[in-house]
Each structure stands twice: as C-alpha cells, then as structure tokens.
PDB file of C-alpha atoms in Angstrom:
ATOM      1  CA  GLN A   1     105.236 103.756 102.208  1.00  0.00           C
ATOM      2  CA  LYS A   2     103.015 102.875  99.441  1.00  0.00           C
ATOM      3  CA  GLU A   3     100.986 105.641  98.167  1.00  0.00           C
ATOM      4  CA  VAL A   4      98.215 106.311  95.631  1.00  0.00           C
ATOM      5  CA  GLU A   5      97.956 109.726  95.025  1.00  0.00           C
ATOM      6  CA  GLN A   6      94.613 111.924  93.353  1.00  0.00           C
ATOM      7  CA  ASN A   7      93.528 115.317  93.227  1.00  0.00           C
ATOM      8  CA  SER A   8      91.006 115.857  95.700  1.00  0.00           C
ATOM      9  CA  GLY A   9      89.265 118.235  93.220  1.00  0.00           C
ATOM     10  CA  PRO A  10      86.509 119.466  93.290  1.00  0.00           C
ATOM     11  CA  LEU A  11      86.190 118.826  89.853  1.00  0.00           C
ATOM     12  CA  SER A  12      83.362 120.602  88.051  1.00  0.00           C
ATOM     13  CA  VAL A  13      82.034 119.723  84.364  1.00  0.00           C
ATOM     14  CA  PRO A  14      78.824 120.534  82.849  1.00  0.00           C
ATOM     15  CA  GLU A  15      76.405 117.768  82.051  1.00  0.00           C
ATOM     16  CA  GLY A  16      77.262 115.905  79.056  1.00  0.00           C
ATOM     17  CA  ALA A  17      80.834 116.653  79.136  1.00  0.00           C
ATOM     18  CA  ILE A  18      83.797 114.131  79.769  1.00  0.00           C
ATOM     19  CA  ALA A  19      85.344 113.987  83.063  1.00  0.00           C
ATOM     20  CA  SER A  20      88.709 112.875  83.330  1.00  0.00           C
ATOM     21  CA  LEU A  21      90.019 111.591  86.680  1.00  0.00           C
ATOM     22  CA  ASN A  22      93.799 110.635  87.588  1.00  0.00           C
ATOM     23  CA  CYS A  23      95.561 108.496  89.953  1.00  0.00           C
ATOM     24  CA  THR A  24      99.008 107.728  90.352  1.00  0.00           C
ATOM     25  CA  TYR A  25     100.523 104.757  92.553  1.00  0.00           C
ATOM     26  CA  SER A  26     104.125 104.575  93.964  1.00  0.00           C
ATOM     27  CA  ASP A  27     104.785 100.719  94.346  1.00  0.00           C
ATOM     28  CA  ARG A  28     105.808  99.186  90.820  1.00  0.00           C
ATOM     29  CA  VAL A  29     104.611  95.676  91.413  1.00  0.00           C
ATOM     30  CA  SER A  30     101.066  96.847  92.077  1.00  0.00           C
ATOM     31  CA  GLN A  31      99.077  94.157  90.250  1.00  0.00           C
ATOM     32  CA  SER A  32      95.212  95.123  90.051  1.00  0.00           C
ATOM     33  CA  PHE A  33      93.777  98.665  90.029  1.00  0.00           C
ATOM     34  CA  PHE A  34      90.179  99.534  90.693  1.00  0.00           C
ATOM     35  CA  TRP A  35      87.740 102.642  90.596  1.00  0.00           C
ATOM     36  CA  TYR A  36      85.001 103.046  93.269  1.00  0.00           C
ATOM     37  CA  ARG A  37      82.248 105.816  93.359  1.00  0.00           C
ATOM     38  CA  GLN A  38      81.531 106.908  97.077  1.00  0.00           C
ATOM     39  CA  TYR A  39      78.569 109.226  97.674  1.00  0.00           C
ATOM     40  CA  SER A  40      78.642 111.251 100.748  1.00  0.00           C
ATOM     41  CA  GLY A  41      78.006 108.950 103.790  1.00  0.00           C
ATOM     42  CA  LYS A  42      77.716 105.830 101.581  1.00  0.00           C
ATOM     43  CA  SER A  43      80.216 102.879 100.962  1.00  0.00           C
ATOM     44  CA  PRO A  44      82.670 102.196  97.954  1.00  0.00           C
ATOM     45  CA  GLU A  45      80.790 101.007  95.029  1.00  0.00           C
ATOM     46  CA  LEU A  46      82.901  99.371  92.275  1.00  0.00           C
ATOM     47  CA  ILE A  47      82.867 100.773  88.652  1.00  0.00           C
ATOM     48  CA  MET A  48      85.618  99.419  87.179  1.00  0.00           C
ATOM     49  CA  SER A  49      88.599  97.226  87.723  1.00  0.00           C
ATOM     50  CA  ILE A  50      91.738  97.179  85.114  1.00  0.00           C
ATOM     51  CA  TYR A  51      94.744  94.556  85.239  1.00  0.00           C
ATOM     52  CA  SER A  52      96.814  95.171  82.522  1.00  0.00           C
ATOM     53  CA  ASN A  53      98.184  98.223  80.362  1.00  0.00           C
ATOM     54  CA  GLY A  54      95.924 100.133  77.884  1.00  0.00           C
ATOM     55  CA  ASP A  55      91.906 101.050  77.975  1.00  0.00           C
ATOM     56  CA  LYS A  56      88.591  98.910  79.395  1.00  0.00           C
ATOM     57  CA  GLU A  57      85.242 100.465  78.504  1.00  0.00           C
ATOM     58  CA  ASP A  58      82.147  99.650  80.070  1.00  0.00           C
ATOM     59  CA  GLY A  59      79.494 101.854  79.270  1.00  0.00           C
ATOM     60  CA  ARG A  60      80.041 105.465  79.785  1.00  0.00           C
ATOM     61  CA  PHE A  61      83.161 104.576  81.730  1.00  0.00           C
ATOM     62  CA  THR A  62      86.872 104.077  80.178  1.00  0.00           C
ATOM     63  CA  ALA A  63      89.595 103.024  82.447  1.00  0.00           C
ATOM     64  CA  GLN A  64      93.098 103.365  81.303  1.00  0.00           C
ATOM     65  CA  LEU A  65      96.222 102.176  82.790  1.00  0.00           C
ATOM     66  CA  ASN A  66      99.898 102.503  82.306  1.00  0.00           C
ATOM     67  CA  LYS A  67     101.930 100.571  84.281  1.00  0.00           C
ATOM     68  CA  ALA A  68     105.639 101.874  83.145  1.00  0.00           C
ATOM     69  CA  SER A  69     104.131 105.449  84.266  1.00  0.00           C
ATOM     70  CA  GLN A  70     102.414 104.075  87.237  1.00  0.00           C
ATOM     71  CA  TYR A  71      99.156 105.802  86.440  1.00  0.00           C
ATOM     72  CA  VAL A  72      95.250 104.669  85.978  1.00  0.00           C
ATOM     73  CA  SER A  73      92.790 107.262  84.889  1.00  0.00           C
ATOM     74  CA  LEU A  74      88.908 107.007  84.511  1.00  0.00           C
ATOM     75  CA  LEU A  75      86.993 108.995  82.033  1.00  0.00           C
ATOM     76  CA  ILE A  76      83.273 109.430  82.219  1.00  0.00           C
ATOM     77  CA  ARG A  77      81.479 110.148  79.171  1.00  0.00           C
ATOM     78  CA  ASP A  78      78.169 112.068  78.973  1.00  0.00           C
ATOM     79  CA  SER A  79      78.527 113.075  82.526  1.00  0.00           C
ATOM     80  CA  GLN A  80      75.106 112.855  84.336  1.00  0.00           C
ATOM     81  CA  PRO A  81      74.062 114.865  87.614  1.00  0.00           C
ATOM     82  CA  SER A  82      74.032 111.750  89.273  1.00  0.00           C
ATOM     83  CA  ASP A  83      77.765 111.044  88.521  1.00  0.00           C
ATOM     84  CA  SER A  84      78.316 113.697  91.521  1.00  0.00           C
ATOM     85  CA  ALA A  85      80.121 111.551  93.908  1.00  0.00           C
ATOM     86  CA  THR A  86      83.832 111.018  95.340  1.00  0.00           C
ATOM     87  CA  TYR A  87      85.623 108.793  92.904  1.00  0.00           C
ATOM     88  CA  LEU A  88      88.051 106.449  94.659  1.00  0.00           C
ATOM     89  CA  CYS A  89      91.240 105.018  92.947  1.00  0.00           C
ATOM     90  CA  ALA A  90      92.177 101.767  94.462  1.00  0.00           C
ATOM     91  CA  VAL A  91      95.726  99.703  94.225  1.00  0.00           C
ATOM     92  CA  ASN A  92      96.191  96.283  94.984  1.00  0.00           C
ATOM     93  CA  THR A  93      99.437  95.153  96.228  1.00  0.00           C
ATOM     94  CA  GLY A  94     100.250  91.457  97.469  1.00  0.00           C
ATOM     95  CA  ASN A  95      97.518  90.905  99.874  1.00  0.00           C
ATOM     96  CA  GLN A  96      96.744  94.860 100.846  1.00  0.00           C
ATOM     97  CA  PHE A  97      94.198  97.405  99.041  1.00  0.00           C
ATOM     98  CA  TYR A  98      95.559 100.874  99.202  1.00  0.00           C
ATOM     99  CA  PHE A  99      92.953 103.477  98.575  1.00  0.00           C
ATOM    100  CA  GLY A 100      93.537 107.276  97.240  1.00  0.00           C
ATOM    101  CA  THR A 101      91.932 110.008  99.017  1.00  0.00           C
ATOM    102  CA  GLY A 102      89.726 110.523  96.108  1.00  0.00           C
ATOM    103  CA  THR A 103      88.566 113.059  93.768  1.00  0.00           C
ATOM    104  CA  SER A 104      85.153 114.919  94.408  1.00  0.00           C
ATOM    105  CA  LEU A 105      83.196 115.165  91.216  1.00  0.00           C
ATOM    106  CA  THR A 106      80.123 117.821  90.684  1.00  0.00           C
ATOM    107  CA  VAL A 107      78.202 117.553  87.164  1.00  0.00           C
ATOM    108  CA  ILE A 108      76.404 120.786  86.682  1.00  0.00           C
ATOM    109  CA  PRO A 109      73.294 120.472  85.190  1.00  0.00           C
TER     110      PRO A 109
ATOM    111  CA  GLU B   1      71.320  90.452  93.950  1.00  0.00           C
ATOM    112  CA  PRO B   2      73.550  88.988  96.950  1.00  0.00           C
ATOM    113  CA  GLU B   3      75.072  91.986  99.074  1.00  0.00           C
ATOM    114  CA  VAL B   4      77.265  92.106 102.127  1.00  0.00           C
ATOM    115  CA  THR B   5      75.392  93.281 105.011  1.00  0.00           C
ATOM    116  CA  GLN B   6      76.794  94.991 108.308  1.00  0.00           C
ATOM    117  CA  THR B   7      75.129  95.087 111.972  1.00  0.00           C
ATOM    118  CA  PRO B   8      74.707  97.663 113.671  1.00  0.00           C
ATOM    119  CA  SER B   9      74.605 100.826 111.462  1.00  0.00           C
ATOM    120  CA  HIS B  10      75.679 102.865 114.331  1.00  0.00           C
ATOM    121  CA  GLN B  11      77.543 102.369 117.347  1.00  0.00           C
ATOM    122  CA  VAL B  12      78.096 104.592 120.254  1.00  0.00           C
ATOM    123  CA  THR B  13      80.619 103.426 122.921  1.00  0.00           C
ATOM    124  CA  GLN B  14      82.708 104.647 125.916  1.00  0.00           C
ATOM    125  CA  MET B  15      86.139 105.047 125.748  1.00  0.00           C
ATOM    126  CA  GLY B  16      88.008 101.556 126.957  1.00  0.00           C
ATOM    127  CA  GLN B  17      84.694  99.736 126.062  1.00  0.00           C
ATOM    128  CA  GLU B  18      85.138  96.835 123.960  1.00  0.00           C
ATOM    129  CA  VAL B  19      82.871  96.540 120.341  1.00  0.00           C
ATOM    130  CA  ILE B  20      82.133  93.908 118.327  1.00  0.00           C
ATOM    131  CA  LEU B  21      80.950  94.857 114.980  1.00  0.00           C
ATOM    132  CA  ARG B  22      79.588  92.135 112.507  1.00  0.00           C
ATOM    133  CA  CYS B  23      79.347  91.443 108.502  1.00  0.00           C
ATOM    134  CA  VAL B  24      77.640  88.814 106.823  1.00  0.00           C
ATOM    135  CA  PRO B  25      79.917  88.437 103.521  1.00  0.00           C
ATOM    136  CA  ILE B  26      77.944  87.374 100.011  1.00  0.00           C
ATOM    137  CA  SER B  27      77.641  83.875 100.582  1.00  0.00           C
ATOM    138  CA  ASN B  28      80.212  81.898  97.866  1.00  0.00           C
ATOM    139  CA  HIS B  29      82.729  84.557  98.902  1.00  0.00           C
ATOM    140  CA  LEU B  30      86.312  82.921 100.350  1.00  0.00           C
ATOM    141  CA  TYR B  31      87.987  86.356 101.056  1.00  0.00           C
ATOM    142  CA  PHE B  32      86.700  89.086 103.460  1.00  0.00           C
ATOM    143  CA  TYR B  33      88.211  91.974 104.697  1.00  0.00           C
ATOM    144  CA  TRP B  34      87.757  95.026 107.086  1.00  0.00           C
ATOM    145  CA  TYR B  35      88.406  98.781 106.175  1.00  0.00           C
ATOM    146  CA  ARG B  36      88.236 101.947 108.388  1.00  0.00           C
ATOM    147  CA  GLN B  37      87.583 105.401 106.924  1.00  0.00           C
ATOM    148  CA  ILE B  38      87.768 108.409 109.400  1.00  0.00           C
ATOM    149  CA  LEU B  39      85.387 111.363 108.473  1.00  0.00           C
ATOM    150  CA  GLY B  40      86.982 113.632 105.627  1.00  0.00           C
ATOM    151  CA  GLN B  41      89.776 110.710 105.125  1.00  0.00           C
ATOM    152  CA  LYS B  42      90.694 107.904 102.859  1.00  0.00           C
ATOM    153  CA  VAL B  43      89.280 104.162 103.391  1.00  0.00           C
ATOM    154  CA  GLU B  44      92.320 102.472 105.160  1.00  0.00           C
ATOM    155  CA  PHE B  45      92.865  98.735 104.929  1.00  0.00           C
ATOM    156  CA  LEU B  46      92.941  96.857 108.173  1.00  0.00           C
ATOM    157  CA  VAL B  47      92.813  93.194 107.707  1.00  0.00           C
ATOM    158  CA  SER B  48      92.009  90.494 105.168  1.00  0.00           C
ATOM    159  CA  PHE B  49      90.916  87.131 106.066  1.00  0.00           C
ATOM    160  CA  TYR B  50      90.940  83.747 104.283  1.00  0.00           C
ATOM    161  CA  ASN B  51      90.695  80.166 104.993  1.00  0.00           C
ATOM    162  CA  ASN B  52      89.719  80.908 108.992  1.00  0.00           C
ATOM    163  CA  GLU B  53      93.060  82.800 109.059  1.00  0.00           C
ATOM    164  CA  ILE B  54      94.459  86.330 108.903  1.00  0.00           C
ATOM    165  CA  SER B  55      96.097  86.692 105.518  1.00  0.00           C
ATOM    166  CA  GLU B  56      97.166  90.280 105.785  1.00  0.00           C
ATOM    167  CA  LYS B  57      97.136  92.926 108.062  1.00  0.00           C
ATOM    168  CA  SER B  58      98.219  96.907 108.126  1.00  0.00           C
ATOM    169  CA  GLU B  59     100.128  98.588 110.689  1.00  0.00           C
ATOM    170  CA  ILE B  60      96.738  99.849 111.987  1.00  0.00           C
ATOM    171  CA  PHE B  61      95.445  96.340 112.964  1.00  0.00           C
ATOM    172  CA  ASP B  62      97.197  96.667 116.242  1.00  0.00           C
ATOM    173  CA  ASP B  63      96.686  94.056 119.245  1.00  0.00           C
ATOM    174  CA  GLN B  64      93.343  95.724 120.363  1.00  0.00           C
ATOM    175  CA  PHE B  65      91.822  94.448 116.978  1.00  0.00           C
ATOM    176  CA  SER B  66      90.811  90.865 116.262  1.00  0.00           C
ATOM    177  CA  VAL B  67      88.823  89.291 113.820  1.00  0.00           C
ATOM    178  CA  GLU B  68      86.773  86.029 113.727  1.00  0.00           C
ATOM    179  CA  ARG B  69      84.335  83.832 111.436  1.00  0.00           C
ATOM    180  CA  PRO B  70      82.442  82.322 114.539  1.00  0.00           C
ATOM    181  CA  ASP B  71      79.901  80.353 112.605  1.00  0.00           C
ATOM    182  CA  GLY B  72      80.667  80.254 108.995  1.00  0.00           C
ATOM    183  CA  SER B  73      78.428  82.879 107.621  1.00  0.00           C
ATOM    184  CA  ASN B  74      79.316  85.847 110.118  1.00  0.00           C
ATOM    185  CA  PHE B  75      82.667  87.709 110.115  1.00  0.00           C
ATOM    186  CA  THR B  76      83.343  89.993 113.019  1.00  0.00           C
ATOM    187  CA  LEU B  77      85.917  92.579 113.923  1.00  0.00           C
ATOM    188  CA  LYS B  78      86.190  93.194 117.652  1.00  0.00           C
ATOM    189  CA  ILE B  79      87.994  96.429 118.998  1.00  0.00           C
ATOM    190  CA  ARG B  80      88.935  95.382 123.006  1.00  0.00           C
ATOM    191  CA  SER B  81      89.626  98.884 124.375  1.00  0.00           C
ATOM    192  CA  THR B  82      88.410 101.496 122.179  1.00  0.00           C
ATOM    193  CA  LYS B  83      89.937 104.952 121.995  1.00  0.00           C
ATOM    194  CA  LEU B  84      88.936 107.975 120.856  1.00  0.00           C
ATOM    195  CA  GLU B  85      90.606 107.782 117.778  1.00  0.00           C
ATOM    196  CA  ASP B  86      88.772 104.484 116.306  1.00  0.00           C
ATOM    197  CA  SER B  87      85.665 106.774 115.632  1.00  0.00           C
ATOM    198  CA  ALA B  88      85.278 106.050 112.265  1.00  0.00           C
ATOM    199  CA  MET B  89      83.197 103.854 109.553  1.00  0.00           C
ATOM    200  CA  TYR B  90      83.950 100.654 109.644  1.00  0.00           C
ATOM    201  CA  PHE B  91      83.254  98.809 106.091  1.00  0.00           C
ATOM    202  CA  CYS B  92      83.455  95.042 105.659  1.00  0.00           C
ATOM    203  CA  ALA B  93      84.166  93.849 102.112  1.00  0.00           C
ATOM    204  CA  SER B  94      84.119  90.215 100.432  1.00  0.00           C
ATOM    205  CA  SER B  95      85.423  88.861  97.088  1.00  0.00           C
ATOM    206  CA  SER B  96      84.928  85.601  95.369  1.00  0.00           C
ATOM    207  CA  THR B  97      87.973  83.991  94.319  1.00  0.00           C
ATOM    208  CA  ASN B  98      91.202  85.490  94.833  1.00  0.00           C
ATOM    209  CA  VAL B  99      92.739  88.834  96.688  1.00  0.00           C
ATOM    210  CA  ALA B 100      92.720  90.592  93.273  1.00  0.00           C
ATOM    211  CA  ASN B 101      89.344  89.723  92.729  1.00  0.00           C
ATOM    212  CA  THR B 102      86.623  92.508  92.918  1.00  0.00           C
ATOM    213  CA  GLN B 103      85.654  93.644  96.132  1.00  0.00           C
ATOM    214  CA  TYR B 104      82.253  94.242  97.258  1.00  0.00           C
ATOM    215  CA  PHE B 105      81.232  96.516 100.149  1.00  0.00           C
ATOM    216  CA  GLY B 106      78.876  96.637 102.907  1.00  0.00           C
ATOM    217  CA  PRO B 107      77.084  99.555 104.078  1.00  0.00           C
ATOM    218  CA  GLY B 108      79.365 100.337 107.086  1.00  0.00           C
ATOM    219  CA  THR B 109      78.943 100.668 110.641  1.00  0.00           C
ATOM    220  CA  ARG B 110      79.327 104.298 111.878  1.00  0.00           C
ATOM    221  CA  LEU B 111      81.276 103.919 115.355  1.00  0.00           C
ATOM    222  CA  LEU B 112      81.515 106.719 117.487  1.00  0.00           C
ATOM    223  CA  VAL B 113      83.771 106.704 120.932  1.00  0.00           C
ATOM    224  CA  LEU B 114      83.113 109.252 123.731  1.00  0.00           C
TER     225      LEU B 114
END
C-alpha cells in the first residue's frame, strides 16, 4: 500500500522562527510532490510543488526533495501567526494522489 | 482569479438516499478530481477524470459512486445509496495540463448522512 507519512504534531514555533515540516513516502516511482496548507474547515491550498531533487524556494517557503531517501520537507522562514494551520504533504504516483495526515503548526506570537 | 466552485456547501441526507455533489472546475482545466476527507482524517483520493472518462479510481470509489460531466462545465459526483460512513467533506479539484500538474481545490461540500 502506498503511504505518505507525516508527524501529526502539533509543532509549535515562536513568531519569526523557522518551521520545519517533514514527509516520507513509500513508492519509489512517485513523480511529483506537493505541500498544501489547510485551515480548519477549509479546503487545501497549494503552497509549493517540487518535481526534482534539491531545493525549491518561493518567498518564505523552501521545499526540499530527496528521492533516494524518499523524503520531502518544507521550511517556513520568518514564521507568522497566520501560518498556523495543518500542512499536508501530497505525492503523485501514476494517476493517483496520496495525502499524508498533515502536521499541525502553531506559530506563537 | 479563476476558482473551483462547489454546491451545495452542506448537504444532509438520510441513509440510503442518493446525493449529487456538483462542481464547476476552472474553465480551461482538463483534469478533474474528487477527494473526500472524513472529519479528523486525511484527504483521500476518489477518482480522476479526463476526456470524458475516468482515468483512475481508488478502492474507495466502488459501485455506489459515479462521476459525470453532463454539460461541459459541471462535474458531478453521485453517491447512489448513502451510508453513514459516507459522511465527510468532499472536495473537487482541477488541473490544467496533465495529472502531475498543480491541482486547485474547491471549497468542499460537507455531507452528513443520518
């Protein structure tokens, strides 16, 4: 069974700190990797996509992918209280998408 | 900014009844998806749809589920005979070019089966 694993948290960081979120996946042939943010009762909102090994930066967000280790991470720099949400890792394998259970992040003012 | 829309936002139904959840994907998108999220659990893939046919479905998507694009703009999910365990948030998503591309999610329909 294809799995996407995340620490459920909660993860708490002070405002201005770096938040680090991690995700591992089980299927080596997975092709595309995504980070979504989900506020309580709302739909997932795309933050980043990453397709090749290495780092990808977009503003305060950096996604890192290591296909050999089957590991993808998200760093949030200068964390803000508005970043408090659940962060979902999603993996595309074939024509299916698999989501992790999400990591709950709280940024403390 | 274009967005995916879904109706209704909330649906309450009796067990055994049929429900139809409606979605309007982003207009130039070609790939469409349904997901569900049971309260407190992860988002689960149900089905992907391209060129008027199902391209992939999960084991959750059994014979009680069906999808349709009846008129070129709407994309519907029908649950034929609802069960208590179908209570969940149902999300529609769409993407523009291929299945690995970015998916944009609608706001969801919260379904409650009594």
